[in-house]
Structures are given as C-alpha cells and as structure tokens.
C-alpha cells in the first residue's frame, strides 16, 4: 500500500515576526505502508486532529529564547500535539484502529513512528469527543488547572485576573477560578469575546485590551480592591500594569507571554516595576505543564467531573485540512479565534 502524504516542513528559521510561506512549506511525500516497509516495533498512523499551540512558534526562531524547547530541525516535518489512528502496526502494543495521543506528532497526514513513552492510547469506551483530548482534557485544560489550582491556590472571594482569557488556557482558567468562589475578570482582543467571557464562561467582567488601551486605568476600574491572582498568558505591558495593582502576597503563575514570542529577547518589552513584588511580597512562578505530569490523573478526574456537572464549557476554533497549518498558526498572534485552535486533518468517519 502506498499513500501520498502532505507534511509541513520548516525551511528557514523565523527570528522575528509571524511565520509565513517563506519559512514553512507544505511538501508531498510518498509513503510505503506495506508490512515490509514498516520497521519492527513501528506503527503507521493517520493524523486526525492537531492542536495549534503558541509554543510551536518558539521552536521556529532558530535560537533559545526563554522557553528552552529544542528548535525544530530545518527541512524536517515539524511536530505538534496530535490525535491519530493506527493504520498498520508492527508493534505488539498497538493494533489497527487504536486511537493515540502523541505530543510530538509529525504535522503530516500519514507517518511511521516508533511509539515512545509519551504516547497514550484513547479508551474507545470513554465517550470523549476526540478534540477534547487537545482542549479541556489536554494541555490547555491542564495548564489552566496547574496555574489556578496548584500555583494560584485560590481562596473564595479573591480577585483573579486572566489574560488571553478567551483562548485555550484562559477559558478554563477563569471557569476553574469561579468554581473556587473567586471574582474573575479577563482581558481579550475583541468585543465579541468580552461578551462570550461574561455570558458563556461565567466571568464576572472582562475588557477588550485593543480598545481599553490604558491597561493601568482599566485595572483600576476592574480591580478597585486589587488583584490576588494573575494568570499570565501575554507578558509585556499587561504584566507591568498588573504589578501596579497586586495585593499583598499575590500569586502570578506565569503560563506564557505570547505578546513577546515574535521578537528577539533584546527587542521585547521590559517590566519597570518589579519592585512591587518586594513590597507586596508577590510570588511569580513560571511553569511548564510537563513538569506536573504526576498530577495529570488528579486533574483529569476533577475536570471530567466538572464537565459532567455542566460547570465547565469550552469552544474550539476548527480549521480544516492539513493545508491550514500555517494559517492557523499565524492566527494565534491575532485576536481572530475564539477558544482552542485545532485542525481537523481528517474527518473521523472517512479516516
Ligand atoms: P490561545 O490563548 O488559544 O491563543 C493565543 C491568544 O493569545 C490569541 O487568540 C490572542 O487572543 C492572544 N494574543 C495573541 N497575541 C497577543 C498579543 N500581542 N497581546 C495579547 N494577547 C495576544 O493559546 P493557548 O494555547 O491557550 O496559550 C495561551 C498562553 O499559554 C500562551 O502564552 C502559551 O504559550 C501558554 N501555554 C503555556 C503552557 C505551559 O506549560 N506553561 C502550556 C500551554 C500554553 P486575544 O488577543 O483575543 O486575547
């Protein structure tokens, strides 16, 4: 059996700016999938769903820039978190039809891989829609949970601020903080998303940072009694403004700083008022969800129960076909998406 498979390859690093077709190319390769062509212990998989995540950008810059993920190799298929179907197996742990979650899935319609410890099989009886494994029960939900519940340590009545609040991590972070009895305000990039945060995700308030551009004034208005927890997703000017409004012993779990990902470090915005951290005894802590993997079971149990009780809802922005990888990646750096960005690479029923 031979298939034509389209795959995205990084042809040049992107030190600054949003990746374009000069950097990422869609190539077509021919793959032989007959038993003799698949090495022992390997499996052939067909990609069904792909998560589009901001950290992918930081693996394309050609230099280490703070997140310390290895750079993608030039002229190789880039990888992302994917849900794939096993279509051939020469590995006794997998059979045809198994659905797998692979955090390092080549962004390719088909590929042959040697399963690693990172691979997880989906329980077909769980009844969970596949994109949820990339969203509420995947990295965004887990990142929100670690940030709010583990590092934020929220107490009822505390004031919580979330940036990029209508995105993958943000929408769950706000809802988790509400469940803990906090007052929650979010910032996002459009009026439509402000409405969504308040009407669908239960935020107490929200503002559009593209129209309320004086962040210091906005935070005075939305947090008259100060901020106890700030889940940091954007960095730059927003972080600086927040530091002028923190309460004593505030917590700032630093999940990411997407407003800075397209610049080399020397061009990024500095934060001039870190001294507030001393006087207010603030705890700011960066984290990578991978380091909390031993807590994934606790998270999944809690999140599944909240979902069943109707306490957590989510939205996906679904792009169609592997050809949309570049467009969907670039869209992360605008305010055009609502919720978690994923690509449906293949319709499940025709897979
Ligand atoms: P996302 O929020 O779904 O998508 C990114 C969003 O960021 C965009 O939709 C946009 O929304 C906002 N944005 C883009 N450029 C911006 C700018 N210049 N200023 C302010 N906002 C901007 O992405 P996500 O996957 O949930 O990730 C959110 C953050 O969490 C990122 O910083 C990411 O790196 C981080 N993250 C960290 C971990 C970890 O382990 N630490 C894991 C996953 C994600 P609006 O402009 O409409 O608000």
Tab-separated table of N, CA, C and O in Angstrom, residues 258-349:
chain	number	residue	atom	x	y	z
A	258	UNK	N	2.643	35.450	25.248
A	258	UNK	CA	2.513	35.380	23.787
A	258	UNK	C	2.778	36.719	23.091
A	258	UNK	O	3.214	36.737	21.948
A	259	UNK	N	2.586	37.833	23.781
A	259	UNK	CA	2.798	39.127	23.101
A	259	UNK	C	4.272	39.345	22.756
A	259	UNK	O	4.604	40.242	21.993
A	260	UNK	N	5.147	38.476	23.298
A	260	UNK	CA	6.588	38.671	23.086
A	260	UNK	C	7.224	37.618	22.179
A	260	UNK	O	8.416	37.673	21.901
A	261	UNK	N	6.436	36.635	21.721
A	261	UNK	CA	7.038	35.481	21.032
A	261	UNK	C	7.613	35.822	19.660
A	261	UNK	O	8.438	35.064	19.152
A	262	UNK	N	7.153	36.906	19.067
A	262	UNK	CA	7.643	37.218	17.712
A	262	UNK	C	8.833	38.166	17.706
A	262	UNK	O	9.235	38.640	16.643
A	263	UNK	N	9.383	38.444	18.906
A	263	UNK	CA	10.561	39.320	18.979
A	263	UNK	C	11.764	38.588	19.566
A	263	UNK	O	11.589	37.712	20.410
A	264	UNK	N	12.953	38.995	19.133
A	264	UNK	CA	14.152	38.504	19.825
A	264	UNK	C	14.163	39.163	21.210
A	264	UNK	O	13.572	40.232	21.412
A	265	UNK	N	14.850	38.561	22.166
A	265	UNK	CA	14.678	38.992	23.566
A	265	UNK	C	15.048	40.459	23.768
A	265	UNK	O	14.425	41.181	24.544
A	266	UNK	N	16.069	40.933	23.006
A	266	UNK	CA	16.529	42.309	23.224
A	266	UNK	C	15.524	43.347	22.711
A	266	UNK	O	15.607	44.522	23.057
A	267	UNK	N	14.562	42.921	21.907
A	267	UNK	CA	13.523	43.828	21.387
A	267	UNK	C	12.245	43.755	22.219
A	267	UNK	O	11.289	44.474	21.957
A	268	UNK	N	12.208	42.833	23.170
A	268	UNK	CA	10.967	42.642	23.933
A	268	UNK	C	10.755	43.771	24.923
A	268	UNK	O	11.685	44.484	25.278
A	269	UNK	N	9.480	43.881	25.396
A	269	UNK	CA	9.161	44.938	26.361
A	269	UNK	C	9.696	44.557	27.741
A	269	UNK	O	9.520	43.415	28.189
A	270	UNK	N	10.317	45.495	28.374
A	270	UNK	CA	10.797	45.272	29.738
A	270	UNK	C	9.708	45.610	30.736
A	270	UNK	O	8.720	46.244	30.400
A	271	UNK	N	9.902	45.170	31.968
A	271	UNK	CA	8.935	45.449	33.040
A	271	UNK	C	9.653	46.302	34.071
A	271	UNK	O	10.637	45.875	34.664
A	272	UNK	N	9.154	47.558	34.254
A	272	UNK	CA	9.933	48.527	35.041
A	272	UNK	C	9.623	48.514	36.530
A	272	UNK	O	10.324	49.151	37.312
A	273	UNK	N	8.542	47.825	36.911
A	273	UNK	CA	8.086	47.987	38.289
A	273	UNK	C	8.104	46.693	39.095
A	273	UNK	O	7.230	46.459	39.935
A	274	UNK	N	9.107	45.854	38.818
A	274	UNK	CA	9.215	44.591	39.562
A	274	UNK	C	9.365	44.805	41.062
A	274	UNK	O	9.107	43.905	41.863
A	275	UNK	N	9.763	46.019	41.437
A	275	UNK	CA	9.944	46.319	42.861
A	275	UNK	C	8.657	46.076	43.659
A	275	UNK	O	8.699	45.748	44.848
A	276	UNK	N	7.506	46.211	42.966
A	276	UNK	CA	6.235	45.911	43.642
A	276	UNK	C	6.215	44.496	44.208
A	276	UNK	O	5.515	44.218	45.185
A	277	UNK	N	6.963	43.609	43.583
A	277	UNK	CA	6.982	42.229	44.070
A	277	UNK	C	7.592	42.142	45.457
A	277	UNK	O	7.222	41.278	46.254
A	278	UNK	N	8.529	43.033	45.723
A	278	UNK	CA	9.188	43.007	47.037
A	278	UNK	C	8.216	43.541	48.092
A	278	UNK	O	7.867	42.847	49.058
A	279	UNK	N	7.739	44.747	47.849
A	279	UNK	CA	6.881	45.391	48.863
A	279	UNK	C	5.583	44.637	49.086
A	279	UNK	O	5.058	44.600	50.199
A	280	UNK	N	5.066	44.026	48.027
A	280	UNK	CA	3.795	43.285	48.165
A	280	UNK	C	4.037	41.789	48.389
A	280	UNK	O	3.098	41.004	48.419
A	281	UNK	N	5.283	41.411	48.492
A	281	UNK	CA	5.661	40.002	48.721
A	281	UNK	C	4.942	39.060	47.750
A	281	UNK	O	4.280	38.092	48.130
A	282	UNK	N	5.057	39.413	46.469
A	282	UNK	CA	4.368	38.667	45.401
A	282	UNK	C	5.177	37.433	45.034
A	282	UNK	O	6.412	37.475	44.985
A	283	UNK	N	4.452	36.355	44.730
A	283	UNK	CA	5.135	35.150	44.251
A	283	UNK	C	4.816	34.967	42.767
A	283	UNK	O	3.678	34.708	42.403
A	284	UNK	N	5.847	35.161	41.928
A	284	UNK	CA	5.675	34.966	40.483
A	284	UNK	C	6.438	33.700	40.115
A	284	UNK	O	7.615	33.587	40.430
A	285	UNK	N	5.746	32.748	39.463
A	285	UNK	CA	6.401	31.458	39.217
A	285	UNK	C	6.079	30.950	37.824
A	285	UNK	O	4.913	30.720	37.481
A	286	UNK	N	7.120	30.794	37.004
A	286	UNK	CA	6.929	30.192	35.692
A	286	UNK	C	6.721	28.696	35.832
A	286	UNK	O	7.172	28.083	36.794
A	287	UNK	N	6.004	28.112	34.866
A	287	UNK	CA	5.805	26.654	34.920
A	287	UNK	C	5.596	26.087	33.532
A	287	UNK	O	5.146	26.775	32.629
A	288	UNK	N	5.955	24.809	33.403
A	288	UNK	CA	5.669	24.031	32.200
A	288	UNK	C	4.814	22.853	32.639
A	288	UNK	O	5.174	22.163	33.609
A	289	UNK	N	3.701	22.648	31.943
A	289	UNK	CA	2.796	21.588	32.409
A	289	UNK	C	3.465	20.227	32.464
A	289	UNK	O	3.132	19.405	33.315
A	290	UNK	N	4.425	20.008	31.550
A	290	UNK	CA	5.100	18.704	31.519
A	290	UNK	C	5.710	18.342	32.868
A	290	UNK	O	5.817	17.167	33.223
A	291	UNK	N	6.082	19.343	33.637
A	291	UNK	CA	6.711	19.075	34.944
A	291	UNK	C	5.691	18.634	35.992
A	291	UNK	O	6.070	18.244	37.093
A	292	UNK	N	4.400	18.748	35.664
A	292	UNK	CA	3.344	18.395	36.634
A	292	UNK	C	2.606	17.129	36.213
A	292	UNK	O	1.506	16.868	36.668
A	293	UNK	N	3.239	16.349	35.325
A	293	UNK	CA	2.558	15.201	34.730
A	293	UNK	C	2.090	14.209	35.801
A	293	UNK	O	1.081	13.530	35.645
A	294	UNK	N	2.794	14.181	36.941
A	294	UNK	CA	2.365	13.282	38.032
A	294	UNK	C	1.024	13.720	38.631
A	294	UNK	O	0.404	12.972	39.358
A	295	UNK	N	0.562	14.936	38.312
A	295	UNK	CA	-0.746	15.403	38.798
A	295	UNK	C	-1.839	15.278	37.732
A	295	UNK	O	-2.972	15.687	37.949
A	296	UNK	N	-1.470	14.735	36.556
A	296	UNK	CA	-2.451	14.704	35.451
A	296	UNK	C	-3.699	13.911	35.845
A	296	UNK	O	-4.816	14.290	35.501
A	297	UNK	N	-3.515	12.799	36.555
A	297	UNK	CA	-4.660	11.975	36.962
A	297	UNK	C	-5.629	12.762	37.839
A	297	UNK	O	-6.848	12.703	37.648
A	298	UNK	N	-5.085	13.517	38.798
A	298	UNK	CA	-5.947	14.339	39.688
A	298	UNK	C	-6.722	15.352	38.862
A	298	UNK	O	-7.912	15.583	39.059
A	299	UNK	N	-5.979	15.967	37.916
A	299	UNK	CA	-6.615	16.975	37.055
A	299	UNK	C	-7.756	16.352	36.249
A	299	UNK	O	-8.872	16.871	36.212
A	300	UNK	N	-7.446	15.228	35.565
A	300	UNK	CA	-8.430	14.642	34.645
A	300	UNK	C	-9.699	14.245	35.402
A	300	UNK	O	-10.811	14.476	34.928
A	301	UNK	N	-9.513	13.678	36.604
A	301	UNK	CA	-10.668	13.251	37.404
A	301	UNK	C	-11.547	14.464	37.744
A	301	UNK	O	-12.765	14.443	37.592
A	302	UNK	N	-10.886	15.523	38.170
A	302	UNK	CA	-11.625	16.723	38.588
A	302	UNK	C	-12.306	17.372	37.371
A	302	UNK	O	-13.476	17.740	37.426
A	303	UNK	N	-11.556	17.500	36.275
A	303	UNK	CA	-12.103	18.162	35.090
A	303	UNK	C	-13.277	17.373	34.516
A	303	UNK	O	-14.306	17.941	34.162
A	304	UNK	N	-13.128	16.043	34.448
A	304	UNK	CA	-14.227	15.212	33.918
A	304	UNK	C	-15.476	15.400	34.768
A	304	UNK	O	-16.588	15.494	34.249
A	305	UNK	N	-15.287	15.469	36.075
A	305	UNK	CA	-16.442	15.631	36.954
A	305	UNK	C	-17.089	17.016	36.752
A	305	UNK	O	-18.303	17.130	36.677
A	306	UNK	N	-16.283	18.069	36.613
A	306	UNK	CA	-16.843	19.409	36.358
A	306	UNK	C	-17.617	19.422	35.030
A	306	UNK	O	-18.678	20.033	34.919
A	307	UNK	N	-17.044	18.756	34.014
A	307	UNK	CA	-17.702	18.753	32.697
A	307	UNK	C	-19.057	18.042	32.806
A	307	UNK	O	-20.074	18.533	32.325
A	308	UNK	N	-19.053	16.887	33.496
A	308	UNK	CA	-20.312	16.125	33.659
A	308	UNK	C	-21.360	16.962	34.393
A	308	UNK	O	-22.539	16.914	34.094
A	309	UNK	N	-20.895	17.760	35.363
A	309	UNK	CA	-21.838	18.581	36.140
A	309	UNK	C	-22.232	19.859	35.401
A	309	UNK	O	-22.959	20.686	35.936
A	310	UNK	N	-21.693	20.054	34.219
A	310	UNK	CA	-22.016	21.256	33.436
A	310	UNK	C	-21.362	22.509	33.980
A	310	UNK	O	-21.786	23.627	33.689
A	311	UNK	N	-20.278	22.342	34.765
A	311	UNK	CA	-19.636	23.515	35.371
A	311	UNK	C	-18.556	24.102	34.475
A	311	UNK	O	-18.038	25.185	34.745
A	312	UNK	N	-18.144	23.350	33.462
A	312	UNK	CA	-17.083	23.824	32.556
A	312	UNK	C	-17.579	23.672	31.125
A	312	UNK	O	-18.042	22.599	30.729
A	313	UNK	N	-17.485	24.744	30.369
A	313	UNK	CA	-17.791	24.607	28.942
A	313	UNK	C	-16.580	25.072	28.139
A	313	UNK	O	-15.653	25.691	28.682
A	314	UNK	N	-16.583	24.763	26.845
A	314	UNK	CA	-15.423	25.146	26.034
A	314	UNK	C	-15.835	25.394	24.592
A	314	UNK	O	-16.928	25.006	24.174
A	315	UNK	N	-14.954	26.065	23.895
A	315	UNK	CA	-15.161	26.326	22.470
A	315	UNK	C	-13.889	25.970	21.730
A	315	UNK	O	-12.785	26.151	22.251
A	316	UNK	N	-14.079	25.477	20.492
A	316	UNK	CA	-12.934	25.228	19.623
A	316	UNK	C	-13.063	26.098	18.390
A	316	UNK	O	-14.162	26.304	17.900
A	317	UNK	N	-11.941	26.548	17.896
A	317	UNK	CA	-11.921	27.102	16.547
A	317	UNK	C	-11.324	25.991	15.675
A	317	UNK	O	-10.152	25.624	15.846
A	318	UNK	N	-12.121	25.457	14.761
A	318	UNK	CA	-11.663	24.309	13.972
A	318	UNK	C	-11.277	24.754	12.559
A	318	UNK	O	-12.106	25.321	11.830
A	319	UNK	N	-10.029	24.527	12.202
A	319	UNK	CA	-9.575	24.713	10.815
A	319	UNK	C	-9.646	23.346	10.143
A	319	UNK	O	-9.547	22.319	10.812
A	320	UNK	N	-9.825	23.363	8.812
A	320	UNK	CA	-9.989	22.092	8.103
A	320	UNK	C	-8.822	21.775	7.197
A	320	UNK	O	-8.400	22.623	6.415
A	321	UNK	N	-8.316	20.557	7.338
A	321	UNK	CA	-7.288	20.064	6.427
A	321	UNK	C	-5.898	20.501	6.841
A	321	UNK	O	-5.686	21.585	7.393
A	322	UNK	N	-4.925	19.635	6.536
A	322	UNK	CA	-3.551	19.904	6.949
A	322	UNK	C	-3.003	21.174	6.295
A	322	UNK	O	-2.115	21.845	6.832
A	323	UNK	N	-3.575	21.532	5.147
A	323	UNK	CA	-3.102	22.736	4.448
A	323	UNK	C	-3.318	24.001	5.273
A	323	UNK	O	-2.711	25.028	5.002
A	324	UNK	N	-4.188	23.947	6.299
A	324	UNK	CA	-4.477	25.152	7.085
A	324	UNK	C	-3.476	25.358	8.238
A	324	UNK	O	-3.660	26.269	9.051
A	325	UNK	N	-2.421	24.552	8.313
A	325	UNK	CA	-1.487	24.666	9.449
A	325	UNK	C	-0.871	26.064	9.568
A	325	UNK	O	-0.879	26.676	10.637
A	326	UNK	N	-0.361	26.575	8.456
A	326	UNK	CA	0.315	27.881	8.520
A	326	UNK	C	-0.669	28.990	8.908
A	326	UNK	O	-0.384	29.808	9.787
A	327	UNK	N	-1.832	28.972	8.266
A	327	UNK	CA	-2.846	29.997	8.554
A	327	UNK	C	-3.287	29.921	10.019
A	327	UNK	O	-3.406	30.955	10.701
A	328	UNK	N	-3.485	28.715	10.516
A	328	UNK	CA	-3.974	28.582	11.893
A	328	UNK	C	-2.888	28.978	12.895
A	328	UNK	O	-3.176	29.604	13.922
A	329	UNK	N	-1.624	28.650	12.576
A	329	UNK	CA	-0.527	29.044	13.469
A	329	UNK	C	-0.428	30.580	13.536
A	329	UNK	O	-0.340	31.170	14.620
A	330	UNK	N	-0.470	31.209	12.358
A	330	UNK	CA	-0.374	32.678	12.318
A	330	UNK	C	-1.540	33.326	13.052
A	330	UNK	O	-1.386	34.382	13.682
A	331	UNK	N	-2.699	32.667	13.011
A	331	UNK	CA	-3.892	33.265	13.631
A	331	UNK	C	-3.764	33.385	15.145
A	331	UNK	O	-4.464	34.190	15.768
A	332	UNK	N	-2.873	32.601	15.754
A	332	UNK	CA	-2.700	32.701	17.210
A	332	UNK	C	-2.221	34.085	17.625
A	332	UNK	O	-2.388	34.501	18.764
A	333	UNK	N	-1.581	34.783	16.678
A	333	UNK	CA	-0.989	36.092	17.005
A	333	UNK	C	-1.910	37.242	16.621
A	333	UNK	O	-1.488	38.389	16.520
A	334	UNK	N	-3.172	36.912	16.392
A	334	UNK	CA	-4.188	37.926	16.167
A	334	UNK	C	-5.291	37.635	17.188
A	334	UNK	O	-5.151	36.738	18.000
A	335	UNK	N	-6.372	38.386	17.101
A	335	UNK	CA	-7.475	38.121	18.032
A	335	UNK	C	-8.638	37.465	17.298
A	335	UNK	O	-9.785	37.568	17.725
A	336	UNK	N	-8.340	36.774	16.197
A	336	UNK	CA	-9.420	36.301	15.338
A	336	UNK	C	-10.096	35.008	15.809
A	336	UNK	O	-11.188	34.701	15.360
A	337	UNK	N	-9.439	34.260	16.678
A	337	UNK	CA	-10.027	32.978	17.081
A	337	UNK	C	-10.774	33.084	18.399
A	337	UNK	O	-10.431	33.898	19.240
A	338	UNK	N	-11.740	32.195	18.560
A	338	UNK	CA	-12.409	32.061	19.850
A	338	UNK	C	-12.127	30.647	20.352
A	338	UNK	O	-12.354	29.682	19.624
A	339	UNK	N	-11.623	30.523	21.560
A	339	UNK	CA	-11.387	29.209	22.146
A	339	UNK	C	-10.121	28.546	21.625
A	339	UNK	O	-9.233	29.191	21.068
A	340	UNK	N	-10.063	27.256	21.800
A	340	UNK	CA	-8.868	26.477	21.472
A	340	UNK	C	-8.780	26.229	19.963
A	340	UNK	O	-9.737	25.766	19.354
A	341	UNK	N	-7.609	26.487	19.386
A	341	UNK	CA	-7.429	26.317	17.937
A	341	UNK	C	-6.955	24.897	17.634
A	341	UNK	O	-5.932	24.435	18.165
A	342	UNK	N	-7.707	24.212	16.779
A	342	UNK	CA	-7.330	22.854	16.360
A	342	UNK	C	-7.544	22.729	14.850
A	342	UNK	O	-8.301	23.494	14.254
A	343	UNK	N	-6.866	21.748	14.272
A	343	UNK	CA	-7.123	21.411	12.866
A	343	UNK	C	-7.759	20.032	12.822
A	343	UNK	O	-7.260	19.094	13.464
A	344	UNK	N	-8.854	19.923	12.084
A	344	UNK	CA	-9.377	18.594	11.781
A	344	UNK	C	-8.707	18.159	10.490
A	344	UNK	O	-9.014	18.660	9.400
A	345	UNK	N	-7.747	17.278	10.627
A	345	UNK	CA	-6.937	16.874	9.472
A	345	UNK	C	-7.732	15.906	8.609
A	345	UNK	O	-7.666	15.940	7.386
A	346	UNK	N	-8.498	15.055	9.258
A	346	UNK	CA	-9.268	14.036	8.543
A	346	UNK	C	-10.601	13.855	9.238
A	346	UNK	O	-10.648	13.785	10.459
A	347	UNK	N	-11.682	13.808	8.459
A	347	UNK	CA	-12.989	13.511	9.043
A	347	UNK	C	-12.900	12.123	9.683
A	347	UNK	O	-12.418	11.196	9.045
A	348	UNK	N	-13.398	11.984	10.917
A	348	UNK	CA	-13.230	10.698	11.591
A	348	UNK	C	-13.878	9.541	10.853
A	348	UNK	O	-13.340	8.466	10.740
A	349	UNK	N	-15.102	9.775	10.283
A	349	UNK	CA	-15.810	8.643	9.668
A	349	UNK	C	-15.124	8.147	8.392
A	349	UNK	O	-15.177	6.978	8.080
